[in-house]
Amino acid sequence: ELTDTESTRLPHFDKILIANRGEIACRVIRTARKLGIKTVAVYSDVDKDSLHVKLADEAYCIGPAPSAESYLRADKIIDVCRRSGAQAVHPGYGFLSENAQFSETLAKEGIVFIGPPAPAIVSMGSKSESKNIMAAAGVPCVPGYHGDEQVPQFLFEEATRIGFPVLIKAIHGGGGKGMRTVTTPTFAAFQEALSSAQRESLKAFGNDTVLVEKYIERPRHVEVQVFADTFGGVVSLWERDCSVQRRNQKIIEEAPAPGLSAELRADLSSKAIAAAKAVNYVGAGTVEFIFDNDTEKFYFMEMNTRLQVEHPVTEMVTGLDLVEWQLEVAAGNPLPLAQSSIPLVGHAFEARIYAENPRNNFLPDSGPLLHLSTPMPTHIFASSFPAIPPSSGASSLADLTPSLSSHNSMVILPSVRLEEGFKQGSQIGVYYDPMIAKLVVHGRDRTEALRMLRKALDEYHVVGVSTNVEFLRALAGNQAFINEEVETGFIPKHFDELFPPILAPSPELLAQAALFVVLRDHPISSPTLQSPWTSLTSRRFGGDVYERTIALQEENAASDSIPVTVHVKPAGPAHFDVTVRTAGGDTHFTSVAAQLISPTTLSSTLNDAYTRVTVVSQPPAPGVPATSAPNTMERIHIFADGAKTTLALPSPKWLLSLSEEILGAGKGALRAPMPSLVVEVRVKLGERVEKGQAVVVLESMKTETVLRADVAGVVKAVGCKNGEMVEEGRQLVEIEEDDVSAE
Amino acid sequence: GRALVSSLAKRKCQCRRPYHASVLPSLVSTASPEFAAKAAAMDALVADIEAKTAQARLGGGAKAAERFRSKGKKLPRERFVLRTLNDIRVTQNGWTAPRLNLLLDPHTPFLELSPLAAHDVYPGAAIPGAGLITGVGRISGRECMVIVNDPTVKGGAYYPLTVKKQLRAQEVARSIGCRACILWNLVSPGAALPYQANVFPDKEHFGRIFYNMAQMSALGIPQIASIHGISVAGGAYVPAMADENIIVRNQGRIFLAGPPLVKAATGEEVDEETLGGGMMHSSESGVTDHLANDDEHAGGHRRPGEGRGGGGTAVRPARGAAVPPSELHGIVGTDVRQAFDMRDVIARVVDGSRFREFKKEYGPTMLTGFAHIHGYEVGIVANNGILFSPSALKATHFIELCSQRKIPLLFLVNVTGYMVGSKAERGGIAKDGAKMVRAVACADVPKLTVIVGGSFGAGNYGMAGRAYSPRFLWMWPNAKISVMGSAQLSQVMTAVSTDPAQHASLQSEIEEQSTALYSTARLWDDGIIRPTDTRDVVGLALGWQRGGRRGRAKGLDDVGWDVSPPGLRRVQDNE
């Protein structure tokens, strides 16, 4: 029987194209390399130095930065297929991954789309249609209205029938876009949410059809990974829990879902398989369920017809390579394993590391990865587990109960996997998703996996953009999270614990920051340029002692707060006497041994405790005049004990006075607060504006910011145009203030 | 057998102990009573000297120090040796503030000279350290002689030993040649009058300080002065004699006589700031070259790393402008009558958009300053309007400075000419213009000229036109070159002509003859270049001419840039 399958086995492609960027492109390339398949990458202008371009065997530029002009251009991608001879296209996730037309066009060109057939995408792409199919196939759905009628009054009546609170969702929406919750049962409130959802959906997906659903108050997000082949075989690779979300987007995922009974797991899997079968699904897919914590019931939400961001957690607990499975299926081979042979071993987590500011409503950030150091990964792929012999019977409910026992005796070593798309120096731009990387851990049980996750997050250091690393660390250490009390409303519910007040930096930390500054300023004494003028550092004679004072300011300190000073005196070779002077008093550290082990690693012995901390200096952007704002100062980032502390070196008075001279006439000048895209310039040259009037609309990381006039006057200059990319600090509009004295 | 080999190897190792016949053996018994007695005596003496030195370092004492601090001023020692504050790495208005606000590089040694000078010398008067701090310190990676007046000691007045200490410092600096750089933190009323007989007249007295300065300047030893307080009379000549100086706003003052003396002499009543303040000297008299906002700011200007030539810092890693050069088109445009700020052009041509401006407040229609292009240091002379007398004098000073420091000159030309009219003529514009033309003609460094706008009349000559042998002269496509603007010229001709009709087509003729295309066709230039190519074209020219300025080996400095008779060649190194 084994020989039979071997002989009928179809070969893999020789060359595939990856129509994506970032970590997922790198992920697909890695599996392709493993299998000896050549890879073709595509990239936009701003991605020319990206990791995925370097990893691929060939790479082609497909246009400018906006994805509508590059990664979404099916014609250009097909053209690259022709030029490079790629036989198949892996779409990754996002972009063209769920675009049925793209899949069809590829088929016409004789190129294989590594994904489901077009009709399955179409059926599942429409939220209302998919629910009808599911209902017919016996998959439970959330009560709601999924019809074509879109008149607000009618939808409101439907909402009233379903019962508030309700959820308005764009049919083509996803990733939290085009989605609104309405709790107030009034038409006005409903209509406002409706039009807002429609607008967003129209902008993002070119379609504003919505559906209305019952809103579940304590829901969990549980999803099942399914895989289907062209022979009608469908298996479940078990479920994931992705309940903890912010801005309706996932940030941490785990497999298996905690607290599920074996029966519930089997039930979920069987319903997911039924869902896939109902649309003749092929390839990797995810059936998402909303799980009501209060009733333990689950409802079909949607099916994602692609490989998901969080697929690695499934890989870790099953020991499989899902991209490899995708390639097998796309090559026309049957699924590699029968349902009864699919393992479920240990527990895995994935933490998504985003460039964003959790304390500022998770607002996306952009900028260069000035410094990036990560925990050392132990694995590139999931480590595989011993094969489980397939059970005799056909797929039954028994098969959907993973034979955990067969692996209980196995020694599983905890593992860390890193899915990266960017390296130090890369730019996290405003054009694409601000996800920097995914940190994946696997352990024997949930406790062990969480411990691994906390340790790995402690070692994940980023400078240049704000990240959610510290937030994820707090989450992974949160008692309710440890206790498996997950739900989609987790963050608002545990807000205070997740965002503890920021404490003033300790004297030890301040001393370390000052020592870093002192040591990196020591003259460089190379063997070729040896001179006592560089080696006799800080040498004085006749009883005189050199002392240096470093002023430090907390990043978020009020502008009028007095900076902390740290006085550093040399006390023998590589030893210093340090005095930290804060409002709370002086702290002395005598004869502190300190040295820079690397340009970013400081070792020091404070109070007889030897510690190594990572310290990274971030110079201010050139050309930005110095002010009392920390981002115009040099900033020192210290990573110690799993927390990042940022201190700024205040600019001296004279530099500030020079800035005042430059910025003196700066009132009325509107500057870009962050690198962003100019969506709309609402004023023209010579036009009169009132104070507070919206002048420029910016978009950064899919979030709009409106710049308003800070003075009333006449527009004297417009330094940007619609659709232009502007850097931080760029003057966009200048308004000549009305002569107040003349009034 | 194997055991024997290993034991032999061990023995061999033991034989090769770290002993060498020339190593002096130490057989001193540190436990002997004689040793203990001698050590104790020496310890006591050292402690006594250190105590006296510490006392001398306090200068005029705690009270004087407090008086100074209360005025927001820094004590002399704070100014240059100790207690540096945070580093600054900000690009500010085109020029980078130095890494340190104060003078010496952080964590470098300071070798002080004669700290106990004048100890118990003057009966009834304590003059710690002779009121002067001198020593060798490291600034921007170079060892420099530092001379600092201590105003807490008798206001910084010069006693006989103060003069002697200063002359000795100059001698030391001169003995190590052009690498030295003297920095004077000036706060001095000049000679201590009761001692004038021992300070003023003789060969090794006050006058010798200026003699040395002039001599050392000719030897190419950079001398930079900064003024932090009142520098009057003899003290006023030191900054004036220095190659380059810095004054602190609302704090530094330079005058030959203070307000009381002025009132006594002429009856004029004037306050110190009006008479000789930083703003006045920087914007009107041109006595000072840099205006600092406070002591720390002056520390930045004083650093010899940038624009000071003469060291190993001429070449640094090249990097592009911080602002996009593509914006040049939109800044300059094609209408020569439309003014633009040349700083916007410079920012898009030079490395990191960094431009250290020289005499910024003086003659503002002329821009002078130091920058790097493709890593090569250049002195930039650029127009920002009509040339007035101060603009011409400023350019003259700057060209001479670059010439002395062997820094190539880049002329960025957009000049309509020298100012005309009775006011300008009375001001001696012709002579001042001539000074500039002479400086350009005699500049002993390579000159590169880029005409970015108009190059009209005598302005063409002052701005290193073709006749002044720039190594290269390039034009931008929009550039215009002629004796005067076409409209002006035809107006003049119409006015002076007997038959105005004859000149009807003159304007368009002149217009055509003044274009870059007309010029380049006749080889008046070395080609028309794209504005955005300026940086690379100039960079290549600098790199080629210098033959890699990287090596500043001895002897190279002696070679003049332009072919000049050997007699005119400056002697560079007296070693």
mmCIF file of N, CA and C in Angstrom, chain A residues 518 520-523 532-534 536-551 620 622-626 634 649-650 652-655 657-659 661-662, chain B residues 50 53-54 57 77 81-93 97-101 104-112 136-138 143 249 293-294 296-297 322:
data_model
loop_
_atom_site.group_PDB
_atom_site.id
_atom_site.type_symbol
_atom_site.label_atom_id
_atom_site.label_comp_id
_atom_site.label_asym_id
_atom_site.label_seq_id
_atom_site.Cartn_x
_atom_site.Cartn_y
_atom_site.Cartn_z
ATOM 1 N N VAL A 518 29.371 57.681 29.698
ATOM 2 C CA VAL A 518 30.771 57.925 30.026
ATOM 3 C C VAL A 518 31.686 56.981 29.235
ATOM 4 N N ARG A 520 31.115 55.141 26.503
ATOM 5 C CA ARG A 520 31.156 55.221 25.051
ATOM 6 C C ARG A 520 31.874 56.497 24.584
ATOM 7 N N ASP A 521 32.035 57.476 25.494
ATOM 8 C CA ASP A 521 32.772 58.682 25.143
ATOM 9 C C ASP A 521 34.263 58.565 25.413
ATOM 10 N N HIS A 522 34.657 57.470 26.018
ATOM 11 C CA HIS A 522 36.081 57.307 26.265
ATOM 12 C C HIS A 522 36.820 57.297 24.939
ATOM 13 N N PRO A 523 37.979 57.933 24.896
ATOM 14 C CA PRO A 523 38.692 57.974 23.616
ATOM 15 C C PRO A 523 39.022 56.561 23.134
ATOM 16 N N PRO A 532 49.502 57.862 25.124
ATOM 17 C CA PRO A 532 49.013 58.106 26.496
ATOM 18 C C PRO A 532 47.880 59.127 26.515
ATOM 19 N N TRP A 533 47.780 59.916 25.423
ATOM 20 C CA TRP A 533 46.709 60.903 25.383
ATOM 21 C C TRP A 533 45.342 60.243 25.236
ATOM 22 N N THR A 534 45.337 58.972 24.788
ATOM 23 C CA THR A 534 44.059 58.267 24.747
ATOM 24 C C THR A 534 43.958 57.208 25.835
ATOM 25 N N LEU A 536 45.509 57.205 28.928
ATOM 26 C CA LEU A 536 45.417 57.741 30.295
ATOM 27 C C LEU A 536 44.131 58.562 30.415
ATOM 28 N N THR A 537 43.025 57.861 30.418
ATOM 29 C CA THR A 537 41.750 58.571 30.402
ATOM 30 C C THR A 537 41.549 59.394 31.662
ATOM 31 N N SER A 538 41.023 60.568 31.473
ATOM 32 C CA SER A 538 40.631 61.456 32.575
ATOM 33 C C SER A 538 41.771 61.763 33.543
ATOM 34 N N ARG A 539 43.010 61.641 33.080
ATOM 35 C CA ARG A 539 44.150 61.792 34.010
ATOM 36 C C ARG A 539 44.358 63.262 34.375
ATOM 37 N N ARG A 540 44.475 63.486 35.677
ATOM 38 C CA ARG A 540 44.780 64.823 36.175
ATOM 39 C C ARG A 540 45.933 64.707 37.152
ATOM 40 N N PHE A 541 46.599 65.837 37.436
ATOM 41 C CA PHE A 541 47.763 65.800 38.331
ATOM 42 C C PHE A 541 47.585 66.757 39.490
ATOM 43 N N GLY A 542 48.451 66.586 40.459
ATOM 44 C CA GLY A 542 48.459 67.501 41.603
ATOM 45 C C GLY A 542 47.199 67.411 42.441
ATOM 46 N N GLY A 543 46.647 66.198 42.556
ATOM 47 C CA GLY A 543 45.485 66.012 43.417
ATOM 48 C C GLY A 543 44.170 66.399 42.777
ATOM 49 N N ASP A 544 44.214 66.821 41.527
ATOM 50 C CA ASP A 544 42.988 67.210 40.826
ATOM 51 C C ASP A 544 42.263 65.954 40.327
ATOM 52 N N VAL A 545 40.954 65.989 40.307
ATOM 53 C CA VAL A 545 40.169 64.837 39.838
ATOM 54 C C VAL A 545 39.157 65.283 38.785
ATOM 55 N N TYR A 546 39.089 64.533 37.724
ATOM 56 C CA TYR A 546 38.113 64.792 36.664
ATOM 57 C C TYR A 546 36.763 64.262 37.110
ATOM 58 N N GLU A 547 35.743 65.051 36.904
ATOM 59 C CA GLU A 547 34.405 64.571 37.225
ATOM 60 C C GLU A 547 33.468 64.952 36.095
ATOM 61 N N ARG A 548 32.583 64.055 35.773
ATOM 62 C CA ARG A 548 31.651 64.360 34.696
ATOM 63 C C ARG A 548 30.230 64.280 35.245
ATOM 64 N N THR A 549 29.415 65.213 34.807
ATOM 65 C CA THR A 549 28.018 65.220 35.238
ATOM 66 C C THR A 549 27.133 64.933 34.039
ATOM 67 N N ILE A 550 26.329 63.921 34.179
ATOM 68 C CA ILE A 550 25.402 63.571 33.114
ATOM 69 C C ILE A 550 23.997 63.911 33.608
ATOM 70 N N ALA A 551 23.302 64.739 32.854
ATOM 71 C CA ALA A 551 21.915 65.033 33.201
ATOM 72 C C ALA A 551 21.021 64.069 32.430
ATOM 73 N N PRO A 620 18.845 62.023 17.872
ATOM 74 C CA PRO A 620 17.651 62.663 17.304
ATOM 75 C C PRO A 620 17.777 62.748 15.790
ATOM 76 N N PRO A 622 18.279 64.174 12.265
ATOM 77 C CA PRO A 622 19.026 65.356 11.877
ATOM 78 C C PRO A 622 18.082 66.417 11.336
ATOM 79 N N GLY A 623 18.425 67.648 11.562
ATOM 80 C CA GLY A 623 17.639 68.730 10.996
ATOM 81 C C GLY A 623 16.416 69.099 11.801
ATOM 82 N N VAL A 624 16.170 68.388 12.889
ATOM 83 C CA VAL A 624 15.027 68.756 13.733
ATOM 84 C C VAL A 624 15.554 69.643 14.865
ATOM 85 N N PRO A 625 15.109 70.885 14.942
ATOM 86 C CA PRO A 625 15.636 71.784 15.965
ATOM 87 C C PRO A 625 15.363 71.259 17.373
ATOM 88 N N ALA A 626 16.313 71.485 18.257
ATOM 89 C CA ALA A 626 16.190 71.002 19.634
ATOM 90 C C ALA A 626 15.104 71.764 20.377
ATOM 91 N N GLU A 634 19.045 63.275 22.394
ATOM 92 C CA GLU A 634 19.559 61.919 22.297
ATOM 93 C C GLU A 634 18.857 61.098 23.369
ATOM 94 N N LEU A 649 18.812 62.786 27.137
ATOM 95 C CA LEU A 649 19.859 63.695 27.576
ATOM 96 C C LEU A 649 19.411 65.096 27.178
ATOM 97 N N PRO A 650 19.009 65.914 28.142
ATOM 98 C CA PRO A 650 18.435 67.221 27.788
ATOM 99 C C PRO A 650 19.416 68.068 26.986
ATOM 100 N N PRO A 652 21.344 71.363 25.858
ATOM 101 C CA PRO A 652 21.773 72.516 26.661
ATOM 102 C C PRO A 652 21.016 73.769 26.268
ATOM 103 N N LYS A 653 21.108 74.746 27.139
ATOM 104 C CA LYS A 653 20.370 75.990 26.950
ATOM 105 C C LYS A 653 20.687 76.651 25.619
ATOM 106 N N TRP A 654 21.977 76.677 25.271
ATOM 107 C CA TRP A 654 22.341 77.416 24.061
ATOM 108 C C TRP A 654 21.724 76.797 22.821
ATOM 109 N N LEU A 655 21.613 75.462 22.836
ATOM 110 C CA LEU A 655 21.041 74.800 21.671
ATOM 111 C C LEU A 655 19.553 75.129 21.573
ATOM 112 N N SER A 657 18.260 77.821 22.714
ATOM 113 C CA SER A 657 18.121 79.225 22.324
ATOM 114 C C SER A 657 18.300 79.372 20.816
ATOM 115 N N LEU A 658 19.178 78.540 20.224
ATOM 116 C CA LEU A 658 19.321 78.583 18.758
ATOM 117 C C LEU A 658 18.026 78.132 18.087
ATOM 118 N N SER A 659 17.419 77.098 18.662
ATOM 119 C CA SER A 659 16.168 76.596 18.100
ATOM 120 C C SER A 659 15.097 77.652 18.155
ATOM 121 N N GLU A 661 15.482 80.754 17.988
ATOM 122 C CA GLU A 661 15.710 81.715 16.912
ATOM 123 C C GLU A 661 15.139 81.190 15.598
ATOM 124 N N ILE A 662 15.334 79.893 15.377
ATOM 125 C CA ILE A 662 14.852 79.313 14.119
ATOM 126 C C ILE A 662 13.333 79.184 14.132
ATOM 127 N N GLU B 50 50.439 69.373 47.193
ATOM 128 C CA GLU B 50 49.076 69.174 46.677
ATOM 129 C C GLU B 50 48.097 70.125 47.342
ATOM 130 N N THR B 53 48.685 73.397 45.780
ATOM 131 C CA THR B 53 48.150 73.397 44.408
ATOM 132 C C THR B 53 46.628 73.513 44.440
ATOM 133 N N ALA B 54 46.052 72.751 45.377
ATOM 134 C CA ALA B 54 44.579 72.794 45.489
ATOM 135 C C ALA B 54 44.131 74.203 45.828
ATOM 136 N N ARG B 57 44.392 76.342 42.840
ATOM 137 C CA ARG B 57 43.339 76.034 41.860
ATOM 138 C C ARG B 57 42.030 76.734 42.182
ATOM 139 N N ARG B 77 38.126 77.007 35.176
ATOM 140 C CA ARG B 77 38.385 75.567 35.161
ATOM 141 C C ARG B 77 37.169 74.779 34.685
ATOM 142 N N VAL B 81 38.193 72.203 31.669
ATOM 143 C CA VAL B 81 38.733 70.916 32.069
ATOM 144 C C VAL B 81 37.737 69.985 32.705
ATOM 145 N N LEU B 82 36.901 70.518 33.502
ATOM 146 C CA LEU B 82 36.110 69.645 34.360
ATOM 147 C C LEU B 82 34.635 69.695 34.038
ATOM 148 N N ARG B 83 33.917 68.797 34.635
ATOM 149 C CA ARG B 83 32.463 68.867 34.712
ATOM 150 C C ARG B 83 31.781 69.191 33.400
ATOM 151 N N THR B 84 32.033 68.390 32.429
ATOM 152 C CA THR B 84 31.337 68.593 31.171
ATOM 153 C C THR B 84 29.911 68.115 31.319
ATOM 154 N N LEU B 85 29.034 68.749 30.632
ATOM 155 C CA LEU B 85 27.635 68.315 30.661
ATOM 156 C C LEU B 85 27.383 67.348 29.518
ATOM 157 N N ASN B 86 26.121 67.156 29.206
ATOM 158 C CA ASN B 86 25.780 66.157 28.199
ATOM 159 C C ASN B 86 26.350 66.467 26.833
ATOM 160 N N ASP B 87 26.499 65.434 26.094
ATOM 161 C CA ASP B 87 26.935 65.570 24.700
ATOM 162 C C ASP B 87 25.803 66.095 23.859
ATOM 163 N N ILE B 88 26.172 66.721 22.792
ATOM 164 C CA ILE B 88 25.161 67.184 21.861
ATOM 165 C C ILE B 88 25.469 66.558 20.519
ATOM 166 N N ARG B 89 24.492 65.953 19.918
ATOM 167 C CA ARG B 89 24.725 65.367 18.602
ATOM 168 C C ARG B 89 23.629 65.829 17.677
ATOM 169 N N VAL B 90 23.273 67.065 17.776
ATOM 170 C CA VAL B 90 22.133 67.554 17.012
ATOM 171 C C VAL B 90 22.627 68.400 15.855
ATOM 172 N N THR B 91 21.990 68.226 14.749
ATOM 173 C CA THR B 91 22.298 69.120 13.652
ATOM 174 C C THR B 91 21.398 70.328 13.805
ATOM 175 N N GLN B 92 22.021 71.457 13.821
ATOM 176 C CA GLN B 92 21.253 72.641 14.128
ATOM 177 C C GLN B 92 21.527 73.662 13.049
ATOM 178 N N ASN B 93 20.508 74.001 12.316
ATOM 179 C CA ASN B 93 20.662 75.036 11.310
ATOM 180 C C ASN B 93 21.873 74.755 10.432
ATOM 181 N N ALA B 97 26.491 70.775 16.175
ATOM 182 C CA ALA B 97 27.092 71.131 17.446
ATOM 183 C C ALA B 97 28.089 70.042 17.792
ATOM 184 N N PRO B 98 29.143 70.385 18.466
ATOM 185 C CA PRO B 98 30.163 69.386 18.751
ATOM 186 C C PRO B 98 29.650 68.383 19.758
ATOM 187 N N ARG B 99 30.403 67.331 19.909
ATOM 188 C CA ARG B 99 29.979 66.300 20.834
ATOM 189 C C ARG B 99 29.998 66.827 22.260
ATOM 190 N N LEU B 100 30.782 67.831 22.511
ATOM 191 C CA LEU B 100 30.855 68.331 23.873
ATOM 192 C C LEU B 100 30.670 69.812 23.890
ATOM 193 N N ASN B 101 30.043 70.249 24.903
ATOM 194 C CA ASN B 101 29.829 71.683 24.982
ATOM 195 C C ASN B 101 31.083 72.373 25.454
ATOM 196 N N LEU B 104 37.639 70.515 26.450
ATOM 197 C CA LEU B 104 38.452 69.308 26.279
ATOM 198 C C LEU B 104 37.580 68.106 25.937
ATOM 199 N N ASP B 105 38.145 67.193 25.165
ATOM 200 C CA ASP B 105 37.443 65.951 24.892
ATOM 201 C C ASP B 105 37.165 65.258 26.224
ATOM 202 N N PRO B 106 36.024 64.592 26.343
ATOM 203 C CA PRO B 106 35.725 63.958 27.628
ATOM 204 C C PRO B 106 36.705 62.819 27.897
ATOM 205 N N HIS B 107 37.011 62.657 29.141
ATOM 206 C CA HIS B 107 37.840 61.531 29.580
ATOM 207 C C HIS B 107 39.208 61.523 28.915
ATOM 208 N N THR B 108 39.774 62.696 28.722
ATOM 209 C CA THR B 108 41.140 62.783 28.206
ATOM 210 C C THR B 108 42.000 63.486 29.253
ATOM 211 N N PRO B 109 43.308 63.315 29.180
ATOM 212 C CA PRO B 109 44.178 63.908 30.195
ATOM 213 C C PRO B 109 44.365 65.413 30.000
ATOM 214 N N PHE B 110 44.815 66.057 31.032
ATOM 215 C CA PHE B 110 45.190 67.461 30.926
ATOM 216 C C PHE B 110 46.528 67.630 31.634
ATOM 217 N N LEU B 111 47.507 68.146 30.904
ATOM 218 C CA LEU B 111 48.847 68.314 31.446
ATOM 219 C C LEU B 111 49.039 69.796 31.755
ATOM 220 N N GLU B 112 48.818 70.123 33.017
ATOM 221 C CA GLU B 112 48.870 71.537 33.387
ATOM 222 C C GLU B 112 50.312 71.974 33.617
ATOM 223 N N VAL B 136 48.439 71.491 28.295
ATOM 224 C CA VAL B 136 48.141 70.810 27.045
ATOM 225 C C VAL B 136 46.970 69.862 27.276
ATOM 226 N N GLY B 137 45.974 69.984 26.431
ATOM 227 C CA GLY B 137 44.805 69.114 26.539
ATOM 228 C C GLY B 137 44.420 68.610 25.166
ATOM 229 N N ARG B 138 43.504 67.678 25.151
ATOM 230 C CA ARG B 138 43.112 67.061 23.884
ATOM 231 C C ARG B 138 41.759 67.630 23.460
ATOM 232 N N GLU B 143 46.152 67.321 20.373
ATOM 233 C CA GLU B 143 46.669 67.950 21.575
ATOM 234 C C GLU B 143 46.851 69.439 21.298
ATOM 235 N N ARG B 249 27.607 86.314 23.769
ATOM 236 C CA ARG B 249 26.573 87.349 23.748
ATOM 237 C C ARG B 249 26.258 87.857 25.161
ATOM 238 N N ASN B 293 25.848 81.937 22.310
ATOM 239 C CA ASN B 293 24.778 82.337 23.217
ATOM 240 C C ASN B 293 25.163 82.226 24.684
ATOM 241 N N ASP B 294 26.068 81.321 24.989
ATOM 242 C CA ASP B 294 26.593 81.257 26.355
ATOM 243 C C ASP B 294 27.950 80.553 26.347
ATOM 244 N N GLU B 296 28.888 77.630 27.204
ATOM 245 C CA GLU B 296 28.898 76.278 26.645
ATOM 246 C C GLU B 296 28.889 76.306 25.125
ATOM 247 N N HIS B 297 28.093 77.210 24.593
ATOM 248 C CA HIS B 297 27.995 77.349 23.142
ATOM 249 C C HIS B 297 29.353 77.735 22.565
ATOM 250 N N ALA B 322 21.475 65.817 4.110
ATOM 251 C CA ALA B 322 20.353 65.330 4.926
ATOM 252 C C ALA B 322 19.009 65.695 4.298
#
